[in-house]
Short mmCIF file of C-alpha atoms and ligand atoms in Angstrom, two decimals:
data_model
loop_
_atom_site.label_atom_id
_atom_site.label_comp_id
_atom_site.label_asym_id
_atom_site.label_seq_id
_atom_site.Cartn_x
_atom_site.Cartn_y
_atom_site.Cartn_z
CA MET A 918 0.00 0.00 0.00
CA GLY A 919 1.61 3.22 -1.10
CA HIS A 920 0.99 6.80 -0.15
CA LYS A 921 -0.59 9.56 -2.20
CA VAL A 922 1.75 12.49 -2.77
CA ALA A 923 0.46 15.80 -4.11
CA LEU A 924 3.08 17.63 -6.19
CA SER A 925 2.10 21.28 -6.05
CA PHE A 926 3.78 23.31 -8.82
CA GLU A 927 4.55 27.02 -8.86
CA ASP A 928 1.88 27.69 -11.51
CA GLY A 929 -0.83 26.38 -9.19
CA VAL A 930 -1.24 23.01 -10.93
CA THR A 931 -1.26 19.97 -8.66
CA ARG A 932 -0.50 16.42 -9.79
CA PHE A 933 -0.89 13.37 -7.57
CA ILE A 934 1.34 10.31 -7.62
CA ASN A 935 1.27 7.05 -5.73
CA VAL A 936 4.54 6.23 -3.99
CA GLU A 937 5.12 2.58 -3.02
CA PRO A 938 6.94 1.83 0.26
CA HIS A 939 10.21 0.90 -1.48
CA GLU A 940 10.20 4.02 -3.68
CA THR A 941 11.43 7.55 -3.28
CA VAL A 942 9.21 10.42 -4.37
CA ALA A 943 11.59 10.99 -7.32
CA ASP A 944 11.26 7.34 -8.45
CA ALA A 945 7.47 7.51 -8.35
CA SER A 946 7.43 10.87 -10.18
CA TYR A 947 9.61 9.41 -12.90
CA LYS A 948 7.26 6.43 -13.26
CA ALA A 949 4.33 8.85 -13.56
CA ARG A 950 6.28 10.75 -16.27
CA ILE A 951 6.44 13.89 -14.19
CA ASN A 952 9.90 15.42 -14.44
CA ILE A 953 10.41 17.14 -11.12
CA PRO A 954 13.77 19.00 -10.91
CA LEU A 955 16.57 16.46 -10.37
CA ASP A 956 20.29 16.28 -10.96
CA CYS A 957 22.46 13.92 -8.87
CA ARG A 958 19.56 11.78 -7.55
CA ASP A 959 21.92 10.99 -4.73
CA GLY A 960 21.25 13.56 -2.00
CA ALA A 961 24.36 15.56 -2.96
CA CYS A 962 23.36 18.55 -5.09
CA GLY A 963 20.18 19.97 -3.56
CA THR A 964 18.53 20.51 -6.96
CA CYS A 965 15.38 18.66 -5.94
CA LYS A 966 14.94 20.47 -2.58
CA SER A 967 11.23 20.94 -1.93
CA PHE A 968 9.07 22.19 0.90
CA CYS A 969 6.79 19.64 2.50
CA GLU A 970 3.48 21.31 3.40
CA SER A 971 1.91 18.35 5.02
CA GLY A 972 2.56 14.74 6.06
CA LYS A 973 5.31 12.55 7.51
CA TYR A 974 8.33 11.08 5.75
CA ASP A 975 11.75 9.53 6.14
CA GLY A 976 14.18 12.11 4.74
CA GLY A 977 16.77 9.49 3.70
CA ASP A 978 20.53 10.04 3.34
CA TYR A 979 22.09 13.25 2.08
CA ILE A 980 24.94 15.60 2.73
CA ASP A 981 24.75 18.98 4.43
CA GLU A 982 25.56 20.84 1.20
CA ALA A 983 22.32 19.48 -0.29
CA LEU A 984 20.12 20.12 2.75
CA THR A 985 21.16 21.70 6.04
CA ASP A 986 19.74 20.67 9.39
CA ASP A 987 18.00 24.04 9.65
CA GLU A 988 16.32 23.52 6.29
CA ALA A 989 15.27 20.00 7.26
CA ASP A 990 13.85 21.34 10.55
CA ALA A 991 11.97 24.01 8.63
CA GLY A 992 10.22 21.33 6.53
CA TYR A 993 12.44 21.05 3.43
CA ALA A 994 13.31 17.64 2.04
CA LEU A 995 14.98 15.99 -0.95
CA PRO A 996 12.50 14.06 -3.14
CA CYS A 997 15.37 11.95 -4.54
CA GLN A 998 15.86 10.57 -1.03
CA MET A 999 12.56 10.95 0.80
CA ARG A 1000 10.18 8.08 1.43
CA PRO A 1001 6.65 9.00 2.53
CA LEU A 1002 5.31 7.62 5.81
CA SER A 1003 1.87 9.16 5.14
CA ASP A 1004 0.18 11.05 2.33
CA LEU A 1005 2.21 14.20 1.56
CA VAL A 1006 1.86 17.59 -0.05
CA LEU A 1007 5.11 18.82 -1.61
CA GLN A 1008 5.80 22.25 -3.09
CA ILE A 1009 7.88 21.56 -6.19
CA PRO A 1010 10.35 24.30 -7.21
CA GLY A 1011 9.24 24.76 -10.81
CA THR A 1012 6.19 24.95 -13.04
CA SER A 1013 4.15 22.02 -14.29
CA GLU A 1014 5.32 22.91 -17.80
CA MET A 1015 8.96 22.54 -16.76
CA ALA A 1016 8.04 19.15 -15.32
CA LYS A 1017 6.59 18.25 -18.72
CA THR A 1018 3.22 17.64 -17.22
CA GLY A 1019 0.21 19.89 -17.02
CA ILE A 1020 -3.30 20.36 -15.92
CA GLN A 1021 -5.57 17.31 -16.17
CA GLU A 1022 -8.89 17.35 -17.99
CA PHE A 1023 -12.03 15.45 -17.01
CA THR A 1024 -15.48 15.13 -18.53
CA ALA A 1025 -18.24 15.48 -15.97
CA THR A 1026 -22.01 15.02 -16.10
CA ILE A 1027 -24.52 17.29 -14.38
CA GLU A 1028 -26.39 15.21 -11.79
CA ARG A 1029 -28.22 18.03 -10.01
CA LEU A 1030 -28.71 21.77 -10.27
CA HIS A 1031 -30.23 23.33 -7.20
CA TRP A 1032 -31.04 27.03 -6.67
CA TYR A 1033 -30.61 28.14 -3.05
CA ALA A 1034 -31.76 31.59 -4.12
CA ASP A 1035 -31.88 33.52 -7.37
CA ASN A 1036 -28.18 34.38 -7.04
CA THR A 1037 -26.70 31.11 -5.75
CA ALA A 1038 -26.70 27.68 -7.34
CA GLY A 1039 -25.48 24.33 -6.12
CA LEU A 1040 -24.08 22.18 -8.92
CA THR A 1041 -23.48 18.45 -8.44
CA LEU A 1042 -21.40 16.56 -11.00
CA SER A 1043 -20.22 13.01 -11.53
CA VAL A 1044 -17.04 11.95 -13.27
CA GLY A 1045 -16.59 8.47 -14.80
CA ASN A 1046 -12.92 8.20 -13.92
CA ARG A 1047 -13.43 9.68 -10.47
CA ASP A 1048 -10.58 7.55 -9.08
CA GLN A 1049 -8.16 9.59 -11.18
CA LEU A 1050 -9.45 12.96 -10.02
CA HIS A 1051 -7.61 13.75 -6.80
CA PHE A 1052 -7.67 17.14 -5.16
CA LEU A 1053 -6.75 18.76 -1.87
CA PRO A 1054 -9.58 20.20 0.22
CA GLY A 1055 -9.77 23.89 -0.69
CA GLN A 1056 -8.61 23.57 -4.31
CA TYR A 1057 -10.61 24.49 -7.39
CA VAL A 1058 -11.14 23.45 -11.01
CA ASN A 1059 -11.75 25.46 -14.13
CA ILE A 1060 -15.09 24.59 -15.74
CA LEU A 1061 -15.51 25.34 -19.44
CA VAL A 1062 -18.87 26.98 -20.05
CA PRO A 1063 -20.67 24.89 -22.72
CA GLY A 1064 -21.32 26.69 -25.99
CA THR A 1065 -18.77 29.42 -25.24
CA ASP A 1066 -15.01 29.87 -25.21
CA GLN A 1067 -15.10 30.91 -21.56
CA GLU A 1068 -14.10 29.12 -18.41
CA ARG A 1069 -14.87 29.81 -14.78
CA SER A 1070 -13.09 28.67 -11.64
CA TYR A 1071 -14.99 27.02 -8.80
CA SER A 1072 -13.79 25.53 -5.55
CA PHE A 1073 -14.98 22.06 -4.68
CA SER A 1074 -17.44 22.18 -1.78
CA SER A 1075 -17.47 18.38 -1.59
CA GLY A 1076 -14.74 16.47 0.21
CA PRO A 1077 -11.87 14.88 -1.74
CA ASP A 1078 -13.07 11.38 -0.82
CA GLU A 1079 -16.71 11.80 -1.84
CA ARG A 1080 -17.78 10.29 -5.17
CA GLU A 1081 -19.84 13.26 -6.29
CA LEU A 1082 -18.35 16.68 -6.94
CA ARG A 1083 -20.23 19.68 -5.61
CA PHE A 1084 -19.79 23.40 -6.27
CA LEU A 1085 -21.46 26.60 -5.08
CA ILE A 1086 -21.93 29.14 -7.81
CA ARG A 1087 -22.68 32.77 -7.26
CA THR A 1088 -24.35 34.26 -10.31
CA ALA A 1089 -23.56 37.56 -11.97
CA PRO A 1090 -25.74 39.53 -14.40
CA ASN A 1091 -24.98 38.38 -17.96
CA GLY A 1092 -22.17 36.13 -16.74
CA ALA A 1093 -21.34 33.28 -19.12
CA MET A 1094 -21.88 30.54 -16.53
CA THR A 1095 -24.94 32.31 -15.12
CA THR A 1096 -26.56 32.47 -18.54
CA TYR A 1097 -25.74 28.83 -19.19
CA LEU A 1098 -27.12 27.65 -15.83
CA LYS A 1099 -30.27 29.75 -16.00
CA GLU A 1100 -31.14 29.25 -19.65
CA ARG A 1101 -29.62 26.08 -21.02
CA ALA A 1102 -28.26 23.71 -18.37
CA ALA A 1103 -29.96 20.36 -17.90
CA VAL A 1104 -29.28 17.21 -15.92
CA GLY A 1105 -27.15 14.94 -18.10
CA ASP A 1106 -25.21 17.80 -19.76
CA LYS A 1107 -21.49 17.18 -20.15
CA LEU A 1108 -19.00 19.69 -18.74
CA VAL A 1109 -15.23 19.79 -19.15
CA LEU A 1110 -13.22 20.33 -15.96
CA GLN A 1111 -9.53 21.26 -15.83
CA GLY A 1112 -7.57 20.89 -12.63
CA PRO A 1113 -7.16 20.62 -9.77
CA VAL A 1114 -5.50 23.98 -9.21
CA GLY A 1115 -4.62 26.21 -6.30
CA SER A 1116 -2.49 26.59 -3.22
CA PHE A 1117 -5.42 27.34 -0.92
CA PHE A 1118 -5.75 23.98 0.77
CA LEU A 1119 -5.88 22.64 4.28
CA ARG A 1120 -2.49 21.97 5.86
CA ASP A 1121 -1.82 19.66 8.83
CA ILE A 1122 -3.52 21.05 11.91
CA LYS A 1123 -0.72 22.08 14.29
CA ARG A 1124 -2.49 24.87 16.20
CA PRO A 1125 -6.02 26.35 16.42
CA VAL A 1126 -7.62 27.12 13.06
CA LEU A 1127 -9.79 30.06 12.07
CA LEU A 1128 -11.88 29.73 8.91
CA LEU A 1129 -13.19 33.00 7.48
CA ALA A 1130 -15.72 32.69 4.67
CA GLY A 1131 -17.42 35.42 2.65
CA GLY A 1132 -20.51 34.36 0.65
CA THR A 1133 -19.82 31.35 -1.58
CA GLY A 1134 -16.28 31.44 -0.19
CA VAL A 1135 -17.70 28.90 2.23
CA ALA A 1136 -17.33 26.25 -0.52
CA PRO A 1137 -13.63 25.36 -0.09
CA GLN A 1138 -14.06 25.41 3.66
CA LEU A 1139 -16.93 22.92 3.46
CA SER A 1140 -14.52 20.66 1.57
CA MET A 1141 -11.92 21.06 4.33
CA LEU A 1142 -14.47 20.26 7.04
CA GLU A 1143 -15.71 17.22 5.12
CA LYS A 1144 -12.14 15.96 4.81
CA LEU A 1145 -11.63 16.34 8.56
CA ALA A 1146 -14.98 14.70 9.37
CA SER A 1147 -14.28 11.72 7.11
CA SER A 1148 -10.73 11.20 8.40
CA GLY A 1149 -11.96 9.22 11.40
CA GLN A 1150 -9.84 11.37 13.72
CA GLN A 1151 -10.81 14.35 15.79
CA PRO A 1152 -8.86 17.58 15.23
CA ALA A 1153 -6.19 18.13 17.86
CA PHE A 1154 -7.02 21.85 18.13
CA PRO A 1155 -10.19 23.94 18.07
CA ILE A 1156 -11.52 25.15 14.70
CA HIS A 1157 -13.76 28.19 14.49
CA MET A 1158 -15.51 29.46 11.40
CA ALA A 1159 -16.89 32.96 10.86
CA TYR A 1160 -19.14 32.89 7.81
CA GLY A 1161 -20.31 36.29 6.62
CA VAL A 1162 -22.92 37.11 3.99
CA THR A 1163 -24.83 40.19 2.89
CA PHE A 1164 -28.44 38.99 3.14
CA ASP A 1165 -30.23 36.13 4.91
CA HIS A 1166 -30.86 34.36 1.61
CA ASP A 1167 -27.10 34.28 0.94
CA LEU A 1168 -26.56 31.85 3.83
CA VAL A 1169 -26.23 28.33 2.45
CA GLU A 1170 -25.33 24.88 3.78
CA THR A 1171 -25.87 25.89 7.40
CA GLU A 1172 -27.31 22.42 8.08
CA ALA A 1173 -24.05 20.88 6.88
CA LEU A 1174 -22.13 23.24 9.19
CA GLU A 1175 -24.38 22.27 12.11
CA GLY A 1176 -23.63 18.63 11.28
CA TYR A 1177 -19.88 19.30 11.43
CA ALA A 1178 -20.37 21.13 14.74
CA ARG A 1179 -21.88 17.89 16.09
CA SER A 1180 -19.37 15.48 14.55
CA LEU A 1181 -16.10 17.43 14.85
CA GLU A 1182 -14.92 18.05 18.41
CA GLY A 1183 -13.96 21.68 18.96
CA PHE A 1184 -15.61 22.97 15.76
CA THR A 1185 -17.81 26.03 16.21
CA PHE A 1186 -19.20 28.51 13.71
CA ASP A 1187 -20.93 31.87 13.55
CA ALA A 1188 -23.17 32.87 10.65
CA ILE A 1189 -23.07 36.66 10.32
CA VAL A 1190 -25.38 38.71 8.13
CA ALA A 1191 -24.51 42.29 7.16
CA ASP A 1192 -28.08 43.39 6.32
CA LYS A 1193 -29.45 45.56 9.15
CA GLU A 1194 -32.94 44.16 8.52
CA SER A 1195 -31.78 40.58 9.05
CA ASN A 1196 -33.23 38.44 11.82
CA ALA A 1197 -29.90 36.66 12.25
CA PRO A 1198 -28.58 36.66 15.83
CA LYS A 1199 -25.21 37.92 14.63
CA LYS A 1200 -25.21 40.96 12.38
CA GLY A 1201 -22.49 43.08 10.84
CA TYR A 1202 -19.13 41.98 9.52
CA VAL A 1203 -17.00 38.97 10.26
CA THR A 1204 -14.28 40.97 12.01
CA GLN A 1205 -16.86 42.35 14.50
CA HIS A 1206 -17.47 38.83 15.78
CA LEU A 1207 -13.93 37.61 16.29
CA LEU A 1208 -13.12 36.97 19.94
CA PRO A 1209 -9.69 36.80 21.59
CA GLU A 1210 -9.96 33.00 21.87
CA HIS A 1211 -10.44 32.77 18.11
CA LEU A 1212 -7.18 34.65 17.55
CA ASN A 1213 -5.27 32.78 20.30
CA GLY A 1214 -2.72 35.60 20.58
CA GLY A 1215 -1.68 35.00 16.95
CA ASP A 1216 -0.94 31.28 17.40
CA VAL A 1217 -3.58 30.41 14.84
CA ASP A 1218 -3.71 29.28 11.20
CA VAL A 1219 -6.18 31.40 9.26
CA TYR A 1220 -7.89 30.35 6.03
CA LEU A 1221 -9.92 33.05 4.30
CA CYS A 1222 -11.93 32.75 1.12
CA GLY A 1223 -13.97 35.77 0.13
CA PRO A 1224 -14.07 38.94 -1.95
CA PRO A 1225 -11.00 41.23 -2.08
CA ALA A 1226 -12.62 43.76 0.28
CA MET A 1227 -12.88 41.06 2.92
CA VAL A 1228 -9.22 40.08 2.55
CA ASP A 1229 -8.26 43.74 2.95
CA ALA A 1230 -10.57 44.25 5.94
CA VAL A 1231 -9.14 41.23 7.72
CA ARG A 1232 -5.57 42.38 7.02
CA ARG A 1233 -6.42 45.80 8.49
CA TYR A 1234 -7.97 44.07 11.46
CA TRP A 1235 -4.78 42.10 12.18
CA ALA A 1236 -2.74 45.30 11.91
CA GLU A 1237 -5.04 47.24 14.27
CA ALA A 1238 -5.19 44.38 16.76
CA GLY A 1239 -1.39 44.04 16.60
CA ILE A 1240 -1.77 40.34 15.81
CA GLU A 1241 0.14 38.43 13.18
CA PRO A 1242 -1.35 34.96 12.64
CA ALA A 1243 1.15 32.10 12.39
CA ASN A 1244 -0.13 31.43 8.86
CA PHE A 1245 -2.63 33.33 6.75
CA TYR A 1246 -3.82 31.45 3.66
CA TYR A 1247 -6.34 33.26 1.52
CA GLU A 1248 -8.12 33.10 -1.76
CA ARG A 1249 -9.86 36.07 -3.29
CA PHE A 1250 -12.73 36.07 -5.71
CA ALA A 1251 -12.14 37.79 -9.01
CA VAL A 1252 -14.03 41.04 -9.41
CA GLY A 1253 -15.71 42.75 -12.34
CA VAL A 1254 -16.73 40.81 -15.41
CA SER A 1255 -15.82 37.51 -13.83
CA SER A 1256 -17.45 38.12 -10.49
CA GLU A 1257 -19.41 34.90 -10.91
CA GLN A 1258 -16.15 33.04 -10.45
CA SER A 1259 -15.80 31.63 -7.00
CA ALA A 1260 -12.05 31.20 -7.08
CA ALA A 1261 -9.91 32.93 -9.60
CA SER A 1262 -6.98 34.77 -8.18
CA VAL A 1263 -5.16 32.62 -5.73
CA GLY A 1264 -3.30 34.31 -2.98
CA ALA A 1265 -2.27 31.81 -0.38
CA GLY A 1266 0.68 32.71 1.71
CA ALA A 1267 1.99 32.75 5.16
S1 LIG B 2444 18.74 15.51 -7.12
FE1 LIG B 2444 20.56 16.07 -6.10
S2 LIG B 2444 19.93 16.14 -4.04
FE2 LIG B 2444 18.18 15.37 -5.04
#
C-alpha cells in the first residue's frame, strides 16, 4: 500500500502520484512521467529540494551541502531521497510545464442543479474516472462553459473522498456561466473540468484554526471540514468558522455546518449577516465577531476565502489588533466581469 503524494507546482497546478513503500518520491514521479527537478539523484546537489506542506516522511541520506539541518527542521526535504510515511503535499520548485506535465482534464455530467436563491446555485457533477481525479480540500477546477469559449473557476465544496463533486456558484448579471445555468443547463449535460488547481488547501492542523468565509467562499471550507470529518480522527485543536454574507438568503449549507459542529470536536461557527434588517442573531461583519480566543494571541492558522474587500478588511484588522497569525492562507474572488467566479486569483501565503 503506497501513499498519495500531491506535487504542487509554482503555476498552481497539482498532480498526484502514488509512492510505493520501497520508492522515493523521485522514483514515483519518474514512473508517472512527471519530471520534477533532479540532478544527482543521490542527496548531494540539492537541486530537488522541496518544501513539505503536510505529512510525515523519512528524509533518507544526504549531505549537508544538499540540505542543512536548519532547512530540514523548517520542513524542506529531498524528493530523490525521501520516502513518505503518510500522504504528503510537496511544493515543487518549478512549473508544471517545466516538469513536462500539465493540468488534467475530465469530462463530468450534471447530476443536479439546485437554486438556493436567485443568485446562488449548487451544482453536483459526476465523473466516470473519479478515481483519477484527486484534489486537496480547498482547491478548485476550471469549468468550461458549454457553448462558449469561456471558463470559470470554482472551488470544490465536496470532500476529496466523496464520489460526487459539488460546487457553489454565485451568479452575476450576464455572466457566461450564469446564462448557461439559468437558460440552457440540464441534468445529463457534459461539462469539461480542468484541474485541480490552487495553493489554498488545508495543511496539517498544528495549532487552532480560524476559517473565514465570505458568501460562496464557504465552498472550499466545506470541503476542508468534510475531509476532517471523514478522516476518522478528531482535530487536535479547536476550529472556528466565521461565515459572513450580505443577506439572509445568501446563507447556504448551514445544516451541513451544524452537522460538522456535532461530529467534529472543537468545531464552532458563527453565521453573520450584514443586512441591518436581518433576523440573524449575529449581524455586521466577520471581524466584528472575532473573539480573543479565536485569535489565540496569533498562534492560529487562518484560512480566508472571500471577496478582495474582505481580505483587505481582515488584514487591516490584524494590523489594528497588533496580531500576526502564524499562517494566513487566503483566496480572493475575481471582481468585475468575472465576479461569478468563485475562485480565480489565488493568494495563499503565510
Ligand atoms: S537531485 Fe541532487 S539532491 Fe536530489
